[in-house]
Every structure is written in structure tokens, then in C-alpha cells.
XYZ file of C-alpha atoms in Angstrom:
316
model
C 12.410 -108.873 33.302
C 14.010 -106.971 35.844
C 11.810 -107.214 38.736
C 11.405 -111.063 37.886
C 15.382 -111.421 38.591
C 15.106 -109.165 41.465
C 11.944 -111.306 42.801
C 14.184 -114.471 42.686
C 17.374 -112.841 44.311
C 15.806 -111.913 47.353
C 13.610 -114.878 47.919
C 16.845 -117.039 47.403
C 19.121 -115.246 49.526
C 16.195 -115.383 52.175
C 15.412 -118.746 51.861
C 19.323 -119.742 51.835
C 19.693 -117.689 55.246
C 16.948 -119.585 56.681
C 18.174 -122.948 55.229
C 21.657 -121.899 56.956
C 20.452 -121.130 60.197
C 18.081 -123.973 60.451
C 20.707 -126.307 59.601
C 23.245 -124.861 62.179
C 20.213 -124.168 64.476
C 19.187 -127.562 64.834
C 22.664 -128.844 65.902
C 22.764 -126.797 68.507
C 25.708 -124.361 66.516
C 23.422 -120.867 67.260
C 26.750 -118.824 66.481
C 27.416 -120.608 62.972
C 23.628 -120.202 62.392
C 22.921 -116.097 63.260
C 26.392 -115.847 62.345
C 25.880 -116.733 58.123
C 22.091 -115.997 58.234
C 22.864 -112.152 59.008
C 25.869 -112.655 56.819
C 24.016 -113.501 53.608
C 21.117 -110.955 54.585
C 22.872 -107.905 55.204
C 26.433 -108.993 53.747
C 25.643 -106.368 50.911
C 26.369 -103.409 53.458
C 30.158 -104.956 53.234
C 30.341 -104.490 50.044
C 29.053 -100.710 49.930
C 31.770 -99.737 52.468
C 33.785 -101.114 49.842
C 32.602 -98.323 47.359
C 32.812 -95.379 50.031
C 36.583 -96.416 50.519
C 37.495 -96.492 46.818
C 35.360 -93.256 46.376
C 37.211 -91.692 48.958
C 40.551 -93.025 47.629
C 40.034 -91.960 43.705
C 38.738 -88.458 44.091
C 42.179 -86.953 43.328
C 41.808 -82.897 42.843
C 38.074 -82.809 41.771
C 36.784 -79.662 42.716
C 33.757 -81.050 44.868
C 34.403 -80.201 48.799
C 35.877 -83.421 50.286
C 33.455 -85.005 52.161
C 34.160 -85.704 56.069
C 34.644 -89.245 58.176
C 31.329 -88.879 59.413
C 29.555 -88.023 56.014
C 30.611 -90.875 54.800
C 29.808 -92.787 57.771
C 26.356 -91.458 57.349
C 26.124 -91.635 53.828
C 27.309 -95.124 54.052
C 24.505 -95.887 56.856
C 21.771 -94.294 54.594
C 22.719 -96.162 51.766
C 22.271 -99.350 53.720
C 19.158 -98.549 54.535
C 18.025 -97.623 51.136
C 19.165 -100.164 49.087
C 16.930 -103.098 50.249
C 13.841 -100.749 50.041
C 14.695 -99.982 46.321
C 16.287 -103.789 45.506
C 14.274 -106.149 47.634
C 10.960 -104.704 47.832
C 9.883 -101.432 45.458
C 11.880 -102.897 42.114
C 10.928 -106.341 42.400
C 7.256 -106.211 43.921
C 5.578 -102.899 43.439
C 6.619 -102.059 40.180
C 3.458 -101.692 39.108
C 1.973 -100.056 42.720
C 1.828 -96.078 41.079
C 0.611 -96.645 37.222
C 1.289 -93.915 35.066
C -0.969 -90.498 36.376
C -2.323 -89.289 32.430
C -6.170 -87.872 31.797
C -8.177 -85.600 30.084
C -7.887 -83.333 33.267
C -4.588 -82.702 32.749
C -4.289 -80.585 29.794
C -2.640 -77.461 30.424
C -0.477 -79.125 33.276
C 3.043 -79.659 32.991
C 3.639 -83.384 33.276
C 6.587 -85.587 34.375
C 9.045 -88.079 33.074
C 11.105 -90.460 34.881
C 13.969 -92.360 33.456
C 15.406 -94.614 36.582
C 19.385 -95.958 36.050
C 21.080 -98.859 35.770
C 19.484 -101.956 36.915
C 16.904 -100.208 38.132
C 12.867 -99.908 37.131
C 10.136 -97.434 37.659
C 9.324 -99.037 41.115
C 12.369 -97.027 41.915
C 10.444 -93.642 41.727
C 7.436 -94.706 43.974
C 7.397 -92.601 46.307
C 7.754 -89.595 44.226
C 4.844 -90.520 41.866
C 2.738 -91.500 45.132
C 3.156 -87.556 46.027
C 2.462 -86.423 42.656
C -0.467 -88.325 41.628
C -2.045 -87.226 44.814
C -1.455 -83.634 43.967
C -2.892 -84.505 40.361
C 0.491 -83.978 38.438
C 0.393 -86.060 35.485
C 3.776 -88.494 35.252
C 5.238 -91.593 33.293
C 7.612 -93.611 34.717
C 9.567 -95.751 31.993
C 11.715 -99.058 32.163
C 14.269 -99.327 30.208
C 15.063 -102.514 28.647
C 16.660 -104.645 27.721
C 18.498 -103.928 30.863
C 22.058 -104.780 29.890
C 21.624 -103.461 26.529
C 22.862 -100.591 25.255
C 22.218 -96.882 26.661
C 21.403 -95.812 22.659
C 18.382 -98.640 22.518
C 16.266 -96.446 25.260
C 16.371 -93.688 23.111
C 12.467 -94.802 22.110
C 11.356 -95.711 24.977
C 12.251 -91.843 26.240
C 10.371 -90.635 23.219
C 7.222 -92.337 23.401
C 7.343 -91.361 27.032
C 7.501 -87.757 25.948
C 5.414 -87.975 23.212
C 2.428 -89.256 25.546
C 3.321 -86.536 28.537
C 2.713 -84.111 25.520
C -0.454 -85.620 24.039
C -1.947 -85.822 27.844
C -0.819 -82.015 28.624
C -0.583 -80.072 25.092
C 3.234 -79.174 26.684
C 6.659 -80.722 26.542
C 7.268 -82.350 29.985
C 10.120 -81.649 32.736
C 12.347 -84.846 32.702
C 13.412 -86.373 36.107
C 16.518 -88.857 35.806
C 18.646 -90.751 38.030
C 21.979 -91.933 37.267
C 22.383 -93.991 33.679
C 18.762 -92.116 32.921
C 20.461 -89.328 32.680
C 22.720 -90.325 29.856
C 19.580 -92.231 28.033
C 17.981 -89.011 28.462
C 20.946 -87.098 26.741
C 21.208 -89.431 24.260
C 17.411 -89.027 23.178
C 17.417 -85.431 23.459
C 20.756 -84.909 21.011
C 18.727 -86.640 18.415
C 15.149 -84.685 18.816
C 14.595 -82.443 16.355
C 12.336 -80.243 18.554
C 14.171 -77.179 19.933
C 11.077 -77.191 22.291
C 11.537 -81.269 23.125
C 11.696 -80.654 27.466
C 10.471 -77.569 29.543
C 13.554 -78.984 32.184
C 15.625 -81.758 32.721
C 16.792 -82.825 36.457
C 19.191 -85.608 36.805
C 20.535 -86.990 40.057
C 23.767 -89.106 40.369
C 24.032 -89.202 36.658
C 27.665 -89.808 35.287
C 27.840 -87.556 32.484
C 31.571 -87.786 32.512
C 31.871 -91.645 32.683
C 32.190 -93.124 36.168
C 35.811 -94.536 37.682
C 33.464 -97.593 39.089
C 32.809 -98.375 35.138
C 35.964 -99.889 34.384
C 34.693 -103.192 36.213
C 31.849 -102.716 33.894
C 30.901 -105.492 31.153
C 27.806 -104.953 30.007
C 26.849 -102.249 26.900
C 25.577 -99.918 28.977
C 28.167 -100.306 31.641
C 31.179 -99.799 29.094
C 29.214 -96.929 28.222
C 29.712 -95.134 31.450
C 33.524 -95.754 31.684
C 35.526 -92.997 31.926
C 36.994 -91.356 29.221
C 35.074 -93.281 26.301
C 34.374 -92.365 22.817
C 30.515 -92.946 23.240
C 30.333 -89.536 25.722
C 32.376 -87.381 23.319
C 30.067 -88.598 20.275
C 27.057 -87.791 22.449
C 28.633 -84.509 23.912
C 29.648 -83.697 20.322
C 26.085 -84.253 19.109
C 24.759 -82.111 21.571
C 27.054 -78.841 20.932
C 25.753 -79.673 17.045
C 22.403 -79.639 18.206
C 22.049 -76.889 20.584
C 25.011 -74.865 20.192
C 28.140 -73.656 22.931
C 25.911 -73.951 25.774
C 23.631 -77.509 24.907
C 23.012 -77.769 28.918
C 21.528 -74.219 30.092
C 17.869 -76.366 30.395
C 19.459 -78.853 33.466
C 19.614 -78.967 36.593
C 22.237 -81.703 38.128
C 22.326 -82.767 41.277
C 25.763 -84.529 42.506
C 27.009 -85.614 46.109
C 30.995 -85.950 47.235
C 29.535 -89.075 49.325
C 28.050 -91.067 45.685
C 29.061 -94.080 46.060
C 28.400 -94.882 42.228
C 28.957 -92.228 40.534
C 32.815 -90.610 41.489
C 34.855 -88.655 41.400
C 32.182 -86.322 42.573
C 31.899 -83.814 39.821
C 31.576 -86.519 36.768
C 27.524 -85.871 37.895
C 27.901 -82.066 36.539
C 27.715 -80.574 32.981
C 29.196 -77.180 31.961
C 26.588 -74.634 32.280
C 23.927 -76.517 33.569
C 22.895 -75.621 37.309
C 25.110 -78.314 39.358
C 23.781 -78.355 42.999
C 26.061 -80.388 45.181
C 24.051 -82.288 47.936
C 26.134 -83.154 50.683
C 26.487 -86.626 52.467
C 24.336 -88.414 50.647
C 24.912 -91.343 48.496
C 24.096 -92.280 44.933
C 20.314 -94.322 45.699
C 19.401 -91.884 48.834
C 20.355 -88.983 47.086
C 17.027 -89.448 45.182
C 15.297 -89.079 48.445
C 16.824 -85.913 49.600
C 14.044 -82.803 50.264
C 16.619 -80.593 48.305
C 15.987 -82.998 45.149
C 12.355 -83.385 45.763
C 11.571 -79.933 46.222
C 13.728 -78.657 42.989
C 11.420 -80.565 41.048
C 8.570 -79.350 42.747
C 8.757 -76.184 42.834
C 8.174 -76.395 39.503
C 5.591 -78.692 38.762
C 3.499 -77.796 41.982
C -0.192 -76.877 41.319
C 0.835 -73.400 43.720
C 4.203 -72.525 42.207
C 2.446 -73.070 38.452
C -0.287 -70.681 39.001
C 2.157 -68.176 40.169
C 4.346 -68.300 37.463
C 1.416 -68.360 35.056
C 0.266 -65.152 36.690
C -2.778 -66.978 38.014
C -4.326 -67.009 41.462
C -2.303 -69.250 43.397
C -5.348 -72.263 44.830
C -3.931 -74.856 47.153
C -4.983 -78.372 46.786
């Protein structure tokens, strides 16, 4: 569903900027036409320098360093840059490019699961299940729909992911989320009964303490991630029930002063969990950081899981 309404929002918005600049174009008006054409095209990066300002404005006294002029500058420029990768091209037309990576040759292996965010799909983790199917780590990448529904309805779609990492590899999986995944991840995880469900869970950008961009929210999901709201305490609740005083000792969560999304800063850390702060990035690029790649990798990697099994270390 989602890549179908991405699919028609970037062919209309090209097809209207080459309608506009025709149209001005042929009356001889080449100001008016590059003028709106670029407008509609790349009027989005308006709108995220929009976001950076709030951000920066609505911080008050979180304990996050403050980020810089120029980190937002170039968090602001790498977001730009990002988001019609993700939005007009991976999402809506490759999807499907990197099918789930799940065989008999993978038993023993400890296998991935990736939970994308809000208004996202699984095209949005191509280029990390590109790298790990060619290293032969076994992944599923989920979509979570419906995709204005609410965060609670992808708790089985999480578990069946799980369930068929564990089939595949005989081992519970490490869980990669970004953003809203990694509240649909939390959710899922308060109600497992396994005290073995995950071997890890990463999330990145994920607003475990609401997010102050929420409140223009309207959607289930979106209400969901307003800050304070009753659905986080229930969940937060459930998960002290569940796993005791310290329910987040198994994650690692990455966060940025320069998120865009997600802010103030530290709403993208949990208490006890292993909160790595990446600086000047924003909320999509921050999934393409080496310091987020190579957290999760050093874990999964066919060298690093040898050596921690005790194994010869083999490179591939």
C-alpha cells in the first residue's frame, strides 16, 4: 500500500514540475518555469529546515550536547540528500529489490530483523540487507501495515518475523529498528512470554519517550508517539512487569542532537540500555552512519561470531 502511494507522489509531483515549466517555458517566462519546477521538486528541503529550527528551539535542558550551527547545517544538508533516496526511489520502487536472506545454510547463524518507522517500508533497509545477504547473514525485513494504524496491530507481524528468523537459525534473532519500529518492537517484546525472545535489540531514532513533533500527529500511531501519553507508560509499565527494574539492559539506542524527528534529543534513549549519541546526523541518515552499521555488525559478522564462539575466525 505504501509504496503504491509513494509511486504516485513522486510521479505526480514530477509530472506537475514538468507540466509547470513547459507551460511557463513555452511562453517564453524561463524564470516562472525553473523557478516552480525546482520549487515543487526540491520544495521538501524547505520544509526540513523547518524541523531543524523547531528542534533547535524545543530542546530546553535535555542532557544531549547541543549541537553546533554547522551540524545542523550539515545534518540538514544530509537529510536532503537522503530523503528522496528513501521516499522517491528505495520505498516506492525497490521494495522488493533484497527479498528476505533465510535457508537451510543458515542454521546456527544469528539472523536479523528489521522493523522500519513510520511511513516507511522495508525498501528503507536496502542497503543494509544488500551487505548482509552478500556476507550470507540471514535477515527479514517486515512492513508494517496498515500504515496509519495503530503501533499495537504490528505486534504480529514482529512475531512471525521472529518466529521465522528462529525456525531458519535454531536462535532468537538480534532486532534492528528505526524510529516508530522501535516502539512496535517494544510493544511485541512486553507481551512475549520468552525470557529468551531477542539475542539484541538496536534501535535508531526511536522515540521511546514520545516525540515533541507528535503533537501535530493524527493518525493512531502518530498520537501514539506524542509526548507524555498514557500508551508509553502502559507499555513501559508492562515491560518493568515483564522483565523486572532494568527491562532494557538487552538494547542498544542510538540517538543524534541533530534528529530532526525525533527531539528533544534524549526521548531516543531508555534507562539502562546502552544510549550512543551520534553526532550531526539526522533522523533518516542516521541509519546510514558507519557507527550504526558497524554496532550491528560486529555482532552478526561471520569473523566477530566465530570469535566469540571460540571458533577459528575464517573471512568470507
Amino acid at each position: 500500500m505504501l509504496a503504491r502511494l509513494q509511486q504516485a507522489t513522486t510521479l505526480s509531483l514530477i509530472a506537475l514540475a514538468a507540466l509547470w515549466a513547459w507551460w511557463f517555458g513555452r511562453q517564453g517566462e524561463w524564470g516562472w518555469a525553473c523557478g516552480g519546477a525546482l520549487l515543487l521538486l526540491f520544495g521538501y528541503a524547505l520544509f526540513l529546515a523547518l524541523e531543524f529550527a523547531m528542534l533547535s528551539r524545543v530542546r530546553g535542558d535535555d542532557p544531549a550536547p547541543r549541537a553546533t550551527a554547522a551540524q545542523l547545517l550539515r545534518a540538514w544538508w544530509g537529510e536532503v540528500v537522503s530523503a528522496p533516496r528513501v521516499f522517491c526511489w528505495r520505498q516506492p520502487f525497490r521494495s522488493h529489490a533484497e527479498p528476505d536472506h533465510l535457508g537451510a545454510s543458515h542454521r546456527g547463524r544469528l539472523g536479523v530483523v528489521f522493523v522500519h518507522g513510520f511511513v516507511c517500508n522495508r525498501g528503507f533497509w536496502n542497503p543494509w540487507l544488500a551487505r548482509l545477504r552478500a556476507a550470507g547473514i540471514p535477515f527479514v525485513a517486515v512492513n508494517l501495515e496498515p500504515v496509519f494504524g495503530r503501533i499495537d496491530d504490528y505486534v504480529p507481524i514482529v512475531d512471525e518475523a521472529v518466529r521465522r528468523v528462529r525456525e531458519a537459525t535454531g536462535r532468537a534473532p538480534l532486532i534492528v529498528a528505526h524510529s516508530m519500529g522501535g516502539l512496535a518492537v517494544r510493544a511485541w517484546l512486553s507481551r512475549s512470554t520468552e525470557r529468551d525472545a531477542v539475542e539484541h535489540v538496536v534501535t535508531i531514532g526511536s522515540p521511546h519517550h514520545g516525540t515533541w513533533l507528535a503533537r501535530f500527529g493524527v493518525t493512531p500511531n502518530g498520537l501514539q508517539m506524542r509526548r507524555p501519553n498514557d500508551w508509553l507508560d502502559e507499555l513501559q509499565a508492562a515491560e518493568t512487569a515483564r522483565a523486572g527494574a532494568s527491562p532494557y539492559a538487552n538494547f542498544t539506542c542510538f540517538y543524534s542532537h541533530c534528529d530532526n524527528i525525533v527531539f528533544p534529543p534524549s526521548t531516543a534513549t531508555l534507562p539502562g540500555a546502552d544510549n550512543r549519541h551520534v553526532a550531526g546526523s539526522a533522523h533518516v541518515h542516521l541509519a546510514d552512519q558507519p557507527a550504526v552499521f558497524d554496532a550491528v555488525w560486529a555482532r552478526v559478522s561471520p569473523v566477530e561470531s566465530a570469535s566469540n564462539s571460540g571458533a577459528p575466525a575464517t573471512r568470507r
